[in-house]
mmCIF file with all atom_site columns, C-alpha atoms in Angstrom:
data_model
loop_
_atom_site.group_PDB
_atom_site.id
_atom_site.type_symbol
_atom_site.label_atom_id
_atom_site.label_alt_id
_atom_site.label_comp_id
_atom_site.label_asym_id
_atom_site.label_entity_id
_atom_site.label_seq_id
_atom_site.pdbx_PDB_ins_code
_atom_site.Cartn_x
_atom_site.Cartn_y
_atom_site.Cartn_z
_atom_site.occupancy
_atom_site.B_iso_or_equiv
_atom_site.pdbx_formal_charge
_atom_site.auth_seq_id
_atom_site.auth_comp_id
_atom_site.auth_asym_id
_atom_site.auth_atom_id
_atom_site.pdbx_PDB_model_num
ATOM 1   C CA . GLU K 1 1   ? 169.332 -1.776  70.360  1.00 0.00 ? 1   GLU K CA 1
ATOM 2   C CA . ILE K 1 2   ? 172.963 -2.846  70.009  1.00 0.00 ? 2   ILE K CA 1
ATOM 3   C CA . GLY K 1 3   ? 173.422 -5.977  67.921  1.00 0.00 ? 3   GLY K CA 1
ATOM 4   C CA . LEU K 1 4   ? 176.234 -8.440  68.570  1.00 0.00 ? 4   LEU K CA 1
ATOM 5   C CA . THR K 1 5   ? 177.511 -10.677 65.784  1.00 0.00 ? 5   THR K CA 1
ATOM 6   C CA . GLN K 1 6   ? 179.608 -13.686 66.755  1.00 0.00 ? 6   GLN K CA 1
ATOM 7   C CA . SER K 1 7   ? 181.838 -15.568 64.344  1.00 0.00 ? 7   SER K CA 1
ATOM 8   C CA . PRO K 1 8   ? 182.376 -18.221 63.347  1.00 0.00 ? 8   PRO K CA 1
ATOM 9   C CA . GLY K 1 9   ? 179.137 -20.017 64.098  1.00 0.00 ? 9   GLY K CA 1
ATOM 10  C CA . THR K 1 10  ? 181.019 -23.249 64.677  1.00 0.00 ? 10  THR K CA 1
ATOM 11  C CA . LEU K 1 11  ? 184.708 -23.834 65.331  1.00 0.00 ? 11  LEU K CA 1
ATOM 12  C CA . SER K 1 12  ? 186.023 -27.389 64.848  1.00 0.00 ? 12  SER K CA 1
ATOM 13  C CA . LEU K 1 13  ? 189.315 -27.920 66.665  1.00 0.00 ? 13  LEU K CA 1
ATOM 14  C CA . SER K 1 14  ? 191.310 -30.603 68.439  1.00 0.00 ? 14  SER K CA 1
ATOM 15  C CA . PRO K 1 15  ? 192.308 -30.638 72.119  1.00 0.00 ? 15  PRO K CA 1
ATOM 16  C CA . GLY K 1 16  ? 195.513 -28.666 72.604  1.00 0.00 ? 16  GLY K CA 1
ATOM 17  C CA . GLU K 1 17  ? 194.772 -26.263 69.753  1.00 0.00 ? 17  GLU K CA 1
ATOM 18  C CA . ARG K 1 18  ? 194.185 -22.534 70.102  1.00 0.00 ? 18  ARG K CA 1
ATOM 19  C CA . ALA K 1 19  ? 190.660 -21.160 69.707  1.00 0.00 ? 19  ALA K CA 1
ATOM 20  C CA . THR K 1 20  ? 189.890 -17.573 68.752  1.00 0.00 ? 20  THR K CA 1
ATOM 21  C CA . LEU K 1 21  ? 186.266 -16.392 68.851  1.00 0.00 ? 21  LEU K CA 1
ATOM 22  C CA . SER K 1 22  ? 185.038 -13.031 67.595  1.00 0.00 ? 22  SER K CA 1
ATOM 23  C CA . CYS K 1 23  ? 182.221 -10.731 68.724  1.00 0.00 ? 23  CYS K CA 1
ATOM 24  C CA . ARG K 1 24  ? 181.403 -7.550  66.814  1.00 0.00 ? 24  ARG K CA 1
ATOM 25  C CA . ALA K 1 25  ? 179.068 -4.832  68.150  1.00 0.00 ? 25  ALA K CA 1
ATOM 26  C CA . SER K 1 26  ? 176.878 -2.657  65.912  1.00 0.00 ? 26  SER K CA 1
ATOM 27  C CA . GLN K 1 27  ? 178.057 0.437   67.791  1.00 0.00 ? 27  GLN K CA 1
ATOM 28  C CA . SER K 1 28  ? 180.794 1.268   70.254  1.00 0.00 ? 28  SER K CA 1
ATOM 29  C CA . ILE K 1 29  ? 180.441 -0.210  73.738  1.00 0.00 ? 29  ILE K CA 1
ATOM 30  C CA . SER K 1 30  ? 183.885 0.704   75.104  1.00 0.00 ? 30  SER K CA 1
ATOM 31  C CA . THR K 1 31  ? 184.906 -2.360  77.140  1.00 0.00 ? 31  THR K CA 1
ATOM 32  C CA . ASN K 1 32  ? 181.383 -3.159  78.356  1.00 0.00 ? 32  ASN K CA 1
ATOM 33  C CA . LEU K 1 33  ? 181.439 -6.762  77.171  1.00 0.00 ? 33  LEU K CA 1
ATOM 34  C CA . ALA K 1 34  ? 181.215 -10.128 78.907  1.00 0.00 ? 34  ALA K CA 1
ATOM 35  C CA . TRP K 1 35  ? 181.765 -13.703 77.710  1.00 0.00 ? 35  TRP K CA 1
ATOM 36  C CA . TYR K 1 36  ? 179.939 -16.820 78.914  1.00 0.00 ? 36  TYR K CA 1
ATOM 37  C CA . GLN K 1 37  ? 180.420 -20.537 78.420  1.00 0.00 ? 37  GLN K CA 1
ATOM 38  C CA . GLN K 1 38  ? 177.419 -22.861 78.241  1.00 0.00 ? 38  GLN K CA 1
ATOM 39  C CA . LYS K 1 39  ? 177.463 -26.655 78.208  1.00 0.00 ? 39  LYS K CA 1
ATOM 40  C CA . PRO K 1 40  ? 174.412 -28.784 77.324  1.00 0.00 ? 40  PRO K CA 1
ATOM 41  C CA . GLY K 1 41  ? 171.804 -28.813 80.064  1.00 0.00 ? 41  GLY K CA 1
ATOM 42  C CA . GLN K 1 42  ? 173.648 -26.214 82.120  1.00 0.00 ? 42  GLN K CA 1
ATOM 43  C CA . PRO K 1 43  ? 173.212 -22.479 82.670  1.00 0.00 ? 43  PRO K CA 1
ATOM 44  C CA . PRO K 1 44  ? 175.748 -20.044 81.239  1.00 0.00 ? 44  PRO K CA 1
ATOM 45  C CA . ARG K 1 45  ? 178.911 -19.475 83.281  1.00 0.00 ? 45  ARG K CA 1
ATOM 46  C CA . LEU K 1 46  ? 180.663 -16.121 83.350  1.00 0.00 ? 46  LEU K CA 1
ATOM 47  C CA . LEU K 1 47  ? 184.190 -16.242 81.935  1.00 0.00 ? 47  LEU K CA 1
ATOM 48  C CA . ILE K 1 48  ? 185.190 -12.649 81.172  1.00 0.00 ? 48  ILE K CA 1
ATOM 49  C CA . TYR K 1 49  ? 183.833 -9.182  82.030  1.00 0.00 ? 49  TYR K CA 1
ATOM 50  C CA . GLY K 1 50  ? 185.092 -5.724  81.166  1.00 0.00 ? 50  GLY K CA 1
ATOM 51  C CA . ALA K 1 51  ? 186.245 -7.271  77.859  1.00 0.00 ? 51  ALA K CA 1
ATOM 52  C CA . SER K 1 52  ? 189.435 -8.687  79.385  1.00 0.00 ? 52  SER K CA 1
ATOM 53  C CA . ARG K 1 53  ? 188.985 -9.426  83.092  1.00 0.00 ? 53  ARG K CA 1
ATOM 54  C CA . ARG K 1 54  ? 188.757 -13.095 84.044  1.00 0.00 ? 54  ARG K CA 1
ATOM 55  C CA . ALA K 1 55  ? 185.974 -14.005 86.458  1.00 0.00 ? 55  ALA K CA 1
ATOM 56  C CA . THR K 1 56  ? 186.801 -15.750 89.709  1.00 0.00 ? 56  THR K CA 1
ATOM 57  C CA . GLY K 1 57  ? 188.046 -19.289 89.205  1.00 0.00 ? 57  GLY K CA 1
ATOM 58  C CA . ILE K 1 58  ? 188.421 -19.072 85.422  1.00 0.00 ? 58  ILE K CA 1
ATOM 59  C CA . PRO K 1 59  ? 191.642 -20.693 84.141  1.00 0.00 ? 59  PRO K CA 1
ATOM 60  C CA . VAL K 1 60  ? 194.352 -18.476 82.668  1.00 0.00 ? 60  VAL K CA 1
ATOM 61  C CA . ARG K 1 61  ? 194.045 -20.198 79.298  1.00 0.00 ? 61  ARG K CA 1
ATOM 62  C CA . PHE K 1 62  ? 190.940 -18.034 78.744  1.00 0.00 ? 62  PHE K CA 1
ATOM 63  C CA . SER K 1 63  ? 191.680 -14.453 77.723  1.00 0.00 ? 63  SER K CA 1
ATOM 64  C CA . GLY K 1 64  ? 189.596 -11.647 76.302  1.00 0.00 ? 64  GLY K CA 1
ATOM 65  C CA . GLY K 1 65  ? 190.437 -8.486  74.418  1.00 0.00 ? 65  GLY K CA 1
ATOM 66  C CA . GLY K 1 66  ? 189.077 -5.672  72.344  1.00 0.00 ? 66  GLY K CA 1
ATOM 67  C CA . PHE K 1 67  ? 187.536 -2.225  72.605  1.00 0.00 ? 67  PHE K CA 1
ATOM 68  C CA . GLY K 1 68  ? 184.751 -0.301  70.916  1.00 0.00 ? 68  GLY K CA 1
ATOM 69  C CA . THR K 1 69  ? 183.138 -2.642  68.414  1.00 0.00 ? 69  THR K CA 1
ATOM 70  C CA . GLY K 1 70  ? 185.569 -5.535  68.028  1.00 0.00 ? 70  GLY K CA 1
ATOM 71  C CA . PHE K 1 71  ? 186.211 -8.171  70.687  1.00 0.00 ? 71  PHE K CA 1
ATOM 72  C CA . SER K 1 72  ? 187.789 -11.596 70.947  1.00 0.00 ? 72  SER K CA 1
ATOM 73  C CA . LEU K 1 73  ? 187.900 -14.549 73.298  1.00 0.00 ? 73  LEU K CA 1
ATOM 74  C CA . THR K 1 74  ? 190.964 -16.771 73.079  1.00 0.00 ? 74  THR K CA 1
ATOM 75  C CA . ILE K 1 75  ? 191.437 -20.199 74.592  1.00 0.00 ? 75  ILE K CA 1
ATOM 76  C CA . SER K 1 76  ? 195.177 -20.779 74.420  1.00 0.00 ? 76  SER K CA 1
ATOM 77  C CA . ARG K 1 77  ? 195.098 -24.593 74.511  1.00 0.00 ? 77  ARG K CA 1
ATOM 78  C CA . LEU K 1 78  ? 191.773 -26.384 74.393  1.00 0.00 ? 78  LEU K CA 1
ATOM 79  C CA . GLU K 1 79  ? 191.040 -28.834 77.174  1.00 0.00 ? 79  GLU K CA 1
ATOM 80  C CA . PRO K 1 80  ? 188.324 -31.506 76.749  1.00 0.00 ? 80  PRO K CA 1
ATOM 81  C CA . GLU K 1 81  ? 186.002 -29.569 79.079  1.00 0.00 ? 81  GLU K CA 1
ATOM 82  C CA . ASP K 1 82  ? 186.234 -26.421 76.913  1.00 0.00 ? 82  ASP K CA 1
ATOM 83  C CA . PHE K 1 83  ? 184.109 -27.825 74.101  1.00 0.00 ? 83  PHE K CA 1
ATOM 84  C CA . ALA K 1 84  ? 180.897 -25.849 74.549  1.00 0.00 ? 84  ALA K CA 1
ATOM 85  C CA . VAL K 1 85  ? 178.957 -22.848 73.255  1.00 0.00 ? 85  VAL K CA 1
ATOM 86  C CA . TYR K 1 86  ? 180.261 -19.348 73.978  1.00 0.00 ? 86  TYR K CA 1
ATOM 87  C CA . PHE K 1 87  ? 178.159 -16.193 74.093  1.00 0.00 ? 87  PHE K CA 1
ATOM 88  C CA . CYS K 1 88  ? 179.155 -12.545 74.299  1.00 0.00 ? 88  CYS K CA 1
ATOM 89  C CA . GLN K 1 89  ? 176.944 -9.964  76.037  1.00 0.00 ? 89  GLN K CA 1
ATOM 90  C CA . GLN K 1 90  ? 177.089 -6.171  75.952  1.00 0.00 ? 90  GLN K CA 1
ATOM 91  C CA . TYR K 1 91  ? 176.185 -3.810  78.762  1.00 0.00 ? 91  TYR K CA 1
ATOM 92  C CA . GLY K 1 92  ? 177.130 -0.574  77.075  1.00 0.00 ? 92  GLY K CA 1
ATOM 93  C CA . ALA K 1 93  ? 173.512 0.395   76.462  1.00 0.00 ? 93  ALA K CA 1
ATOM 94  C CA . SER K 1 94  ? 170.021 -0.752  77.315  1.00 0.00 ? 94  SER K CA 1
ATOM 95  C CA . PRO K 1 95  ? 168.654 -3.256  76.535  1.00 0.00 ? 95  PRO K CA 1
ATOM 96  C CA . ARG K 1 96  ? 171.504 -5.588  77.315  1.00 0.00 ? 96  ARG K CA 1
ATOM 97  C CA . THR K 1 97  ? 171.918 -7.992  74.414  1.00 0.00 ? 97  THR K CA 1
ATOM 98  C CA . PHE K 1 98  ? 173.699 -11.248 73.613  1.00 0.00 ? 98  PHE K CA 1
ATOM 99  C CA . GLY K 1 99  ? 175.447 -12.542 70.543  1.00 0.00 ? 99  GLY K CA 1
ATOM 100 C CA . GLY K 1 100 ? 174.131 -15.613 68.748  1.00 0.00 ? 100 GLY K CA 1
ATOM 101 C CA . GLY K 1 101 ? 176.884 -17.847 70.079  1.00 0.00 ? 101 GLY K CA 1
ATOM 102 C CA . THR K 1 102 ? 179.887 -19.797 68.780  1.00 0.00 ? 102 THR K CA 1
ATOM 103 C CA . LYS K 1 103 ? 179.974 -23.553 69.205  1.00 0.00 ? 103 LYS K CA 1
ATOM 104 C CA . VAL K 1 104 ? 183.443 -24.988 69.780  1.00 0.00 ? 104 VAL K CA 1
ATOM 105 C CA . GLU K 1 105 ? 183.307 -28.644 68.785  1.00 0.00 ? 105 GLU K CA 1
ATOM 106 C CA . ILE K 1 106 ? 185.800 -31.478 68.717  1.00 0.00 ? 106 ILE K CA 1
ATOM 107 C CA . LYS K 1 107 ? 187.310 -32.017 65.283  1.00 0.00 ? 107 LYS K CA 1
ATOM 108 C CA . VAL U 2 1   ? 175.993 -18.198 96.071  1.00 0.00 ? 1   VAL U CA 1
ATOM 109 C CA . GLN U 2 2   ? 172.949 -20.046 94.824  1.00 0.00 ? 2   GLN U CA 1
ATOM 110 C CA . LEU U 2 3   ? 169.846 -19.186 92.807  1.00 0.00 ? 3   LEU U CA 1
ATOM 111 C CA . VAL U 2 4   ? 166.987 -21.678 92.592  1.00 0.00 ? 4   VAL U CA 1
ATOM 112 C CA . GLU U 2 5   ? 164.123 -21.126 90.153  1.00 0.00 ? 5   GLU U CA 1
ATOM 113 C CA . SER U 2 6   ? 160.722 -22.779 90.209  1.00 0.00 ? 6   SER U CA 1
ATOM 114 C CA . GLY U 2 7   ? 157.310 -22.434 88.618  1.00 0.00 ? 7   GLY U CA 1
ATOM 115 C CA . GLY U 2 8   ? 157.924 -23.493 85.036  1.00 0.00 ? 8   GLY U CA 1
ATOM 116 C CA . ASP U 2 9   ? 155.188 -25.574 83.452  1.00 0.00 ? 9   ASP U CA 1
ATOM 117 C CA . LEU U 2 10  ? 153.136 -26.322 80.350  1.00 0.00 ? 10  LEU U CA 1
ATOM 118 C CA . VAL U 2 11  ? 150.507 -23.620 79.831  1.00 0.00 ? 11  VAL U CA 1
ATOM 119 C CA . GLN U 2 12  ? 148.039 -22.819 77.077  1.00 0.00 ? 12  GLN U CA 1
ATOM 120 C CA . PRO U 2 13  ? 148.366 -19.683 74.932  1.00 0.00 ? 13  PRO U CA 1
ATOM 121 C CA . GLY U 2 14  ? 146.794 -16.752 76.744  1.00 0.00 ? 14  GLY U CA 1
ATOM 122 C CA . GLY U 2 15  ? 147.464 -18.327 80.130  1.00 0.00 ? 15  GLY U CA 1
ATOM 123 C CA . SER U 2 16  ? 149.520 -17.152 83.087  1.00 0.00 ? 16  SER U CA 1
ATOM 124 C CA . LEU U 2 17  ? 152.466 -18.476 85.044  1.00 0.00 ? 17  LEU U CA 1
ATOM 125 C CA . ARG U 2 18  ? 154.429 -17.278 88.056  1.00 0.00 ? 18  ARG U CA 1
ATOM 126 C CA . LEU U 2 19  ? 158.154 -17.971 88.252  1.00 0.00 ? 19  LEU U CA 1
ATOM 127 C CA . SER U 2 20  ? 160.093 -17.650 91.500  1.00 0.00 ? 20  SER U CA 1
ATOM 128 C CA . CYS U 2 21  ? 163.793 -17.444 92.247  1.00 0.00 ? 21  CYS U CA 1
ATOM 129 C CA . VAL U 2 22  ? 165.160 -17.882 95.767  1.00 0.00 ? 22  VAL U CA 1
ATOM 130 C CA . ALA U 2 23  ? 168.629 -16.528 96.448  1.00 0.00 ? 23  ALA U CA 1
ATOM 131 C CA . SER U 2 24  ? 171.175 -17.530 99.059  1.00 0.00 ? 24  SER U CA 1
ATOM 132 C CA . GLY U 2 25  ? 174.839 -17.018 99.855  1.00 0.00 ? 25  GLY U CA 1
ATOM 133 C CA . PHE U 2 26  ? 175.045 -13.273 99.217  1.00 0.00 ? 26  PHE U CA 1
ATOM 134 C CA . THR U 2 27  ? 173.564 -10.009 100.475 1.00 0.00 ? 27  THR U CA 1
ATOM 135 C CA . PHE U 2 28  ? 170.374 -9.946  98.417  1.00 0.00 ? 28  PHE U CA 1
ATOM 136 C CA . THR U 2 29  ? 169.709 -6.276  99.116  1.00 0.00 ? 29  THR U CA 1
ATOM 137 C CA . ASP U 2 30  ? 172.984 -5.232  97.441  1.00 0.00 ? 30  ASP U CA 1
ATOM 138 C CA . TYR U 2 31  ? 172.112 -6.429  93.949  1.00 0.00 ? 31  TYR U CA 1
ATOM 139 C CA . ALA U 2 32  ? 169.544 -6.051  91.224  1.00 0.00 ? 32  ALA U CA 1
ATOM 140 C CA . MET U 2 33  ? 168.126 -9.288  89.848  1.00 0.00 ? 33  MET U CA 1
ATOM 141 C CA . THR U 2 34  ? 167.427 -10.316 86.271  1.00 0.00 ? 34  THR U CA 1
ATOM 142 C CA . TRP U 2 35  ? 165.563 -12.921 84.218  1.00 0.00 ? 35  TRP U CA 1
ATOM 143 C CA . VAL U 2 36  ? 167.122 -14.182 80.989  1.00 0.00 ? 36  VAL U CA 1
ATOM 144 C CA . ARG U 2 37  ? 165.451 -16.725 78.708  1.00 0.00 ? 37  ARG U CA 1
ATOM 145 C CA . GLN U 2 38  ? 166.619 -19.220 76.143  1.00 0.00 ? 38  GLN U CA 1
ATOM 146 C CA . ALA U 2 39  ? 164.282 -20.768 73.601  1.00 0.00 ? 39  ALA U CA 1
ATOM 147 C CA . PRO U 2 40  ? 165.006 -24.451 72.836  1.00 0.00 ? 40  PRO U CA 1
ATOM 148 C CA . GLY U 2 41  ? 168.213 -24.713 70.830  1.00 0.00 ? 41  GLY U CA 1
ATOM 149 C CA . LYS U 2 42  ? 168.515 -20.928 70.569  1.00 0.00 ? 42  LYS U CA 1
ATOM 150 C CA . GLY U 2 43  ? 170.510 -18.080 72.077  1.00 0.00 ? 43  GLY U CA 1
ATOM 151 C CA . LEU U 2 44  ? 170.073 -15.983 75.193  1.00 0.00 ? 44  LEU U CA 1
ATOM 152 C CA . GLU U 2 45  ? 167.642 -13.081 75.571  1.00 0.00 ? 45  GLU U CA 1
ATOM 153 C CA . TRP U 2 46  ? 167.498 -10.623 78.456  1.00 0.00 ? 46  TRP U CA 1
ATOM 154 C CA . VAL U 2 47  ? 163.875 -10.373 79.660  1.00 0.00 ? 47  VAL U CA 1
ATOM 155 C CA . SER U 2 48  ? 163.589 -8.210  82.770  1.00 0.00 ? 48  SER U CA 1
ATOM 156 C CA . THR U 2 49  ? 165.561 -6.614  85.616  1.00 0.00 ? 49  THR U CA 1
ATOM 157 C CA . ILE U 2 50  ? 164.480 -5.256  88.989  1.00 0.00 ? 50  ILE U CA 1
ATOM 158 C CA . SER U 2 51  ? 166.588 -2.839  90.994  1.00 0.00 ? 51  SER U CA 1
ATOM 159 C CA . VAL U 2 52  ? 167.626 -3.344  94.602  1.00 0.00 ? 52  VAL U CA 1
ATOM 160 C CA . SER U 2 53  ? 164.790 -1.189  95.935  1.00 0.00 ? 53  SER U CA 1
ATOM 161 C CA . GLY U 2 54  ? 162.236 -2.597  93.509  1.00 0.00 ? 54  GLY U CA 1
ATOM 162 C CA . ALA U 2 55  ? 161.395 0.944   92.416  1.00 0.00 ? 55  ALA U CA 1
ATOM 163 C CA . SER U 2 56  ? 163.004 0.499   88.992  1.00 0.00 ? 56  SER U CA 1
ATOM 164 C CA . THR U 2 57  ? 161.913 -2.280  86.673  1.00 0.00 ? 57  THR U CA 1
ATOM 165 C CA . TYR U 2 58  ? 162.974 -2.933  83.097  1.00 0.00 ? 58  TYR U CA 1
ATOM 166 C CA . TYR U 2 59  ? 161.528 -5.146  80.381  1.00 0.00 ? 59  TYR U CA 1
ATOM 167 C CA . ILE U 2 60  ? 162.290 -6.206  76.865  1.00 0.00 ? 60  ILE U CA 1
ATOM 168 C CA . ASP U 2 61  ? 159.703 -4.690  74.498  1.00 0.00 ? 61  ASP U CA 1
ATOM 169 C CA . SER U 2 62  ? 158.148 -8.050  73.615  1.00 0.00 ? 62  SER U CA 1
ATOM 170 C CA . VAL U 2 63  ? 157.028 -8.702  77.217  1.00 0.00 ? 63  VAL U CA 1
ATOM 171 C CA . ARG U 2 64  ? 156.306 -5.180  78.473  1.00 0.00 ? 64  ARG U CA 1
ATOM 172 C CA . GLY U 2 65  ? 152.685 -4.970  79.618  1.00 0.00 ? 65  GLY U CA 1
ATOM 173 C CA . ARG U 2 66  ? 152.399 -8.769  79.906  1.00 0.00 ? 66  ARG U CA 1
ATOM 174 C CA . PHE U 2 67  ? 155.149 -9.632  82.427  1.00 0.00 ? 67  PHE U CA 1
ATOM 175 C CA . ASP U 2 68  ? 155.665 -8.138  85.870  1.00 0.00 ? 68  ASP U CA 1
ATOM 176 C CA . ILE U 2 69  ? 158.848 -8.507  87.929  1.00 0.00 ? 69  ILE U CA 1
ATOM 177 C CA . SER U 2 70  ? 158.884 -8.041  91.681  1.00 0.00 ? 70  SER U CA 1
ATOM 178 C CA . ARG U 2 71  ? 161.064 -8.876  94.658  1.00 0.00 ? 71  ARG U CA 1
ATOM 179 C CA . ASP U 2 72  ? 160.656 -9.596  98.355  1.00 0.00 ? 72  ASP U CA 1
ATOM 180 C CA . ASN U 2 73  ? 163.904 -8.672  100.068 1.00 0.00 ? 73  ASN U CA 1
ATOM 181 C CA . SER U 2 74  ? 162.821 -10.238 103.357 1.00 0.00 ? 74  SER U CA 1
ATOM 182 C CA . LYS U 2 75  ? 162.432 -13.609 101.628 1.00 0.00 ? 75  LYS U CA 1
ATOM 183 C CA . LYS U 2 76  ? 165.365 -13.120 99.202  1.00 0.00 ? 76  LYS U CA 1
ATOM 184 C CA . THR U 2 77  ? 163.005 -13.902 96.358  1.00 0.00 ? 77  THR U CA 1
ATOM 185 C CA . VAL U 2 78  ? 162.392 -12.449 92.918  1.00 0.00 ? 78  VAL U CA 1
ATOM 186 C CA . VAL U 2 79  ? 159.200 -13.261 91.023  1.00 0.00 ? 79  VAL U CA 1
ATOM 187 C CA . LEU U 2 80  ? 158.294 -13.026 87.344  1.00 0.00 ? 80  LEU U CA 1
ATOM 188 C CA . GLN U 2 81  ? 154.526 -12.958 86.795  1.00 0.00 ? 81  GLN U CA 1
ATOM 189 C CA . MET U 2 82  ? 153.829 -13.859 83.179  1.00 0.00 ? 82  MET U CA 1
ATOM 190 C CA . ASN U 2 83  ? 150.408 -13.156 81.671  1.00 0.00 ? 83  ASN U CA 1
ATOM 191 C CA . SER U 2 84  ? 148.937 -13.455 78.168  1.00 0.00 ? 84  SER U CA 1
ATOM 192 C CA . LEU U 2 85  ? 151.545 -16.041 77.325  1.00 0.00 ? 85  LEU U CA 1
ATOM 193 C CA . ARG U 2 86  ? 152.348 -16.760 73.682  1.00 0.00 ? 86  ARG U CA 1
ATOM 194 C CA . ALA U 2 87  ? 154.051 -19.627 71.903  1.00 0.00 ? 87  ALA U CA 1
ATOM 195 C CA . ASP U 2 88  ? 157.182 -17.523 71.403  1.00 0.00 ? 88  ASP U CA 1
ATOM 196 C CA . ASP U 2 89  ? 157.537 -17.195 75.193  1.00 0.00 ? 89  ASP U CA 1
ATOM 197 C CA . THR U 2 90  ? 158.466 -20.882 75.277  1.00 0.00 ? 90  THR U CA 1
ATOM 198 C CA . ALA U 2 91  ? 161.948 -21.057 76.794  1.00 0.00 ? 91  ALA U CA 1
ATOM 199 C CA . THR U 2 92  ? 164.047 -21.949 79.777  1.00 0.00 ? 92  THR U CA 1
ATOM 200 C CA . TYR U 2 93  ? 163.965 -18.958 82.105  1.00 0.00 ? 93  TYR U CA 1
ATOM 201 C CA . TYR U 2 94  ? 167.096 -18.262 84.110  1.00 0.00 ? 94  TYR U CA 1
ATOM 202 C CA . CYS U 2 95  ? 167.349 -16.087 87.177  1.00 0.00 ? 95  CYS U CA 1
ATOM 203 C CA . ALA U 2 96  ? 170.664 -14.232 87.377  1.00 0.00 ? 96  ALA U CA 1
ATOM 204 C CA . LYS U 2 97  ? 172.362 -11.881 89.796  1.00 0.00 ? 97  LYS U CA 1
ATOM 205 C CA . ASP U 2 98  ? 173.285 -8.448  88.509  1.00 0.00 ? 98  ASP U CA 1
ATOM 206 C CA . GLN U 2 99  ? 176.436 -6.654  89.654  1.00 0.00 ? 99  GLN U CA 1
ATOM 207 C CA . ASP U 2 100 ? 175.024 -3.428  91.057  1.00 0.00 ? 100 ASP U CA 1
ATOM 208 C CA . TRP U 2 101 ? 171.805 -1.678  92.100  1.00 0.00 ? 101 TRP U CA 1
ATOM 209 C CA . VAL U 2 102 ? 170.540 -0.786  88.565  1.00 0.00 ? 102 VAL U CA 1
ATOM 210 C CA . GLU U 2 103 ? 168.423 2.087   89.898  1.00 0.00 ? 103 GLU U CA 1
ATOM 211 C CA . ARG U 2 104 ? 166.863 4.949   87.912  1.00 0.00 ? 104 ARG U CA 1
ATOM 212 C CA . GLY U 2 105 ? 167.582 3.915   84.331  1.00 0.00 ? 105 GLY U CA 1
ATOM 213 C CA . ALA U 2 106 ? 171.049 2.466   84.858  1.00 0.00 ? 106 ALA U CA 1
ATOM 214 C CA . VAL U 2 107 ? 172.038 -0.130  82.259  1.00 0.00 ? 107 VAL U CA 1
ATOM 215 C CA . GLY U 2 108 ? 173.396 -2.768  84.576  1.00 0.00 ? 108 GLY U CA 1
ATOM 216 C CA . GLN U 2 109 ? 176.422 -4.986  83.908  1.00 0.00 ? 109 GLN U CA 1
ATOM 217 C CA . TRP U 2 110 ? 177.093 -8.684  83.513  1.00 0.00 ? 110 TRP U CA 1
ATOM 218 C CA . PHE U 2 111 ? 175.221 -11.602 85.060  1.00 0.00 ? 111 PHE U CA 1
ATOM 219 C CA . ASP U 2 112 ? 176.827 -13.867 87.630  1.00 0.00 ? 112 ASP U CA 1
ATOM 220 C CA . PRO U 2 113 ? 175.838 -16.377 88.786  1.00 0.00 ? 113 PRO U CA 1
ATOM 221 C CA . TRP U 2 114 ? 172.851 -17.961 87.057  1.00 0.00 ? 114 TRP U CA 1
ATOM 222 C CA . GLY U 2 115 ? 170.307 -20.403 88.380  1.00 0.00 ? 115 GLY U CA 1
ATOM 223 C CA . GLN U 2 116 ? 169.713 -23.794 86.767  1.00 0.00 ? 116 GLN U CA 1
ATOM 224 C CA . GLY U 2 117 ? 166.644 -22.508 84.951  1.00 0.00 ? 117 GLY U CA 1
ATOM 225 C CA . THR U 2 118 ? 162.979 -23.456 84.784  1.00 0.00 ? 118 THR U CA 1
ATOM 226 C CA . LEU U 2 119 ? 161.221 -24.516 81.578  1.00 0.00 ? 119 LEU U CA 1
ATOM 227 C CA . VAL U 2 120 ? 158.128 -22.688 80.374  1.00 0.00 ? 120 VAL U CA 1
ATOM 228 C CA . THR U 2 121 ? 156.223 -24.298 77.506  1.00 0.00 ? 121 THR U CA 1
ATOM 229 C CA . VAL U 2 122 ? 153.339 -22.432 75.908  1.00 0.00 ? 122 VAL U CA 1
ATOM 230 C CA . SER U 2 123 ? 151.290 -24.767 73.745  1.00 0.00 ? 123 SER U CA 1
ATOM 231 C CA . SER U 2 124 ? 147.739 -25.932 73.223  1.00 0.00 ? 124 SER U CA 1
#
């Protein structure tokens, strides 16, 4: 089973600042990685797939990158609605697994 | 595209529960379907996937032999039958659309969209 480690656990930032989240895989998954955003009481929402491809309707301030075992999600300028929990998910091998999440909170 | 889950409830350890997910707004027979769960305050865990044809089913080790996934393409419905429930099965269960057929051992891809979830509580 491929493990995904997300860091940091919590990111405290102000609106307008840049957020950089990390996801590290225990073995290479090429670009088979997705990112999701989850707000309290809501289901996860797909942001990024294929490591760097934005899903339909996702603002350009969200960008993803990486290959192999190291990946990142960047929010260029935080908007109030971006404060949430973010999860990465790999689909390079079965079973598909998720990272533990990074909470982006208002500083 | 919409996914609506139902069937979550409070059940005693050892009991059974049947979750349903009704899909609309897309060609149901073009996509595998998946259940993902989230324990209260915790992260996400893939539980089970069923291929387009229903011939291929996949389970996380902790539920294999206790849970059974099925689909009715004529009713655009996917069902998760959960038996021998344990306290650590307590979670919100989400139904999610896969991105391809996931037949014959394929891994599958990302999940989009997700339903609102249904809460399963296993407690005496």
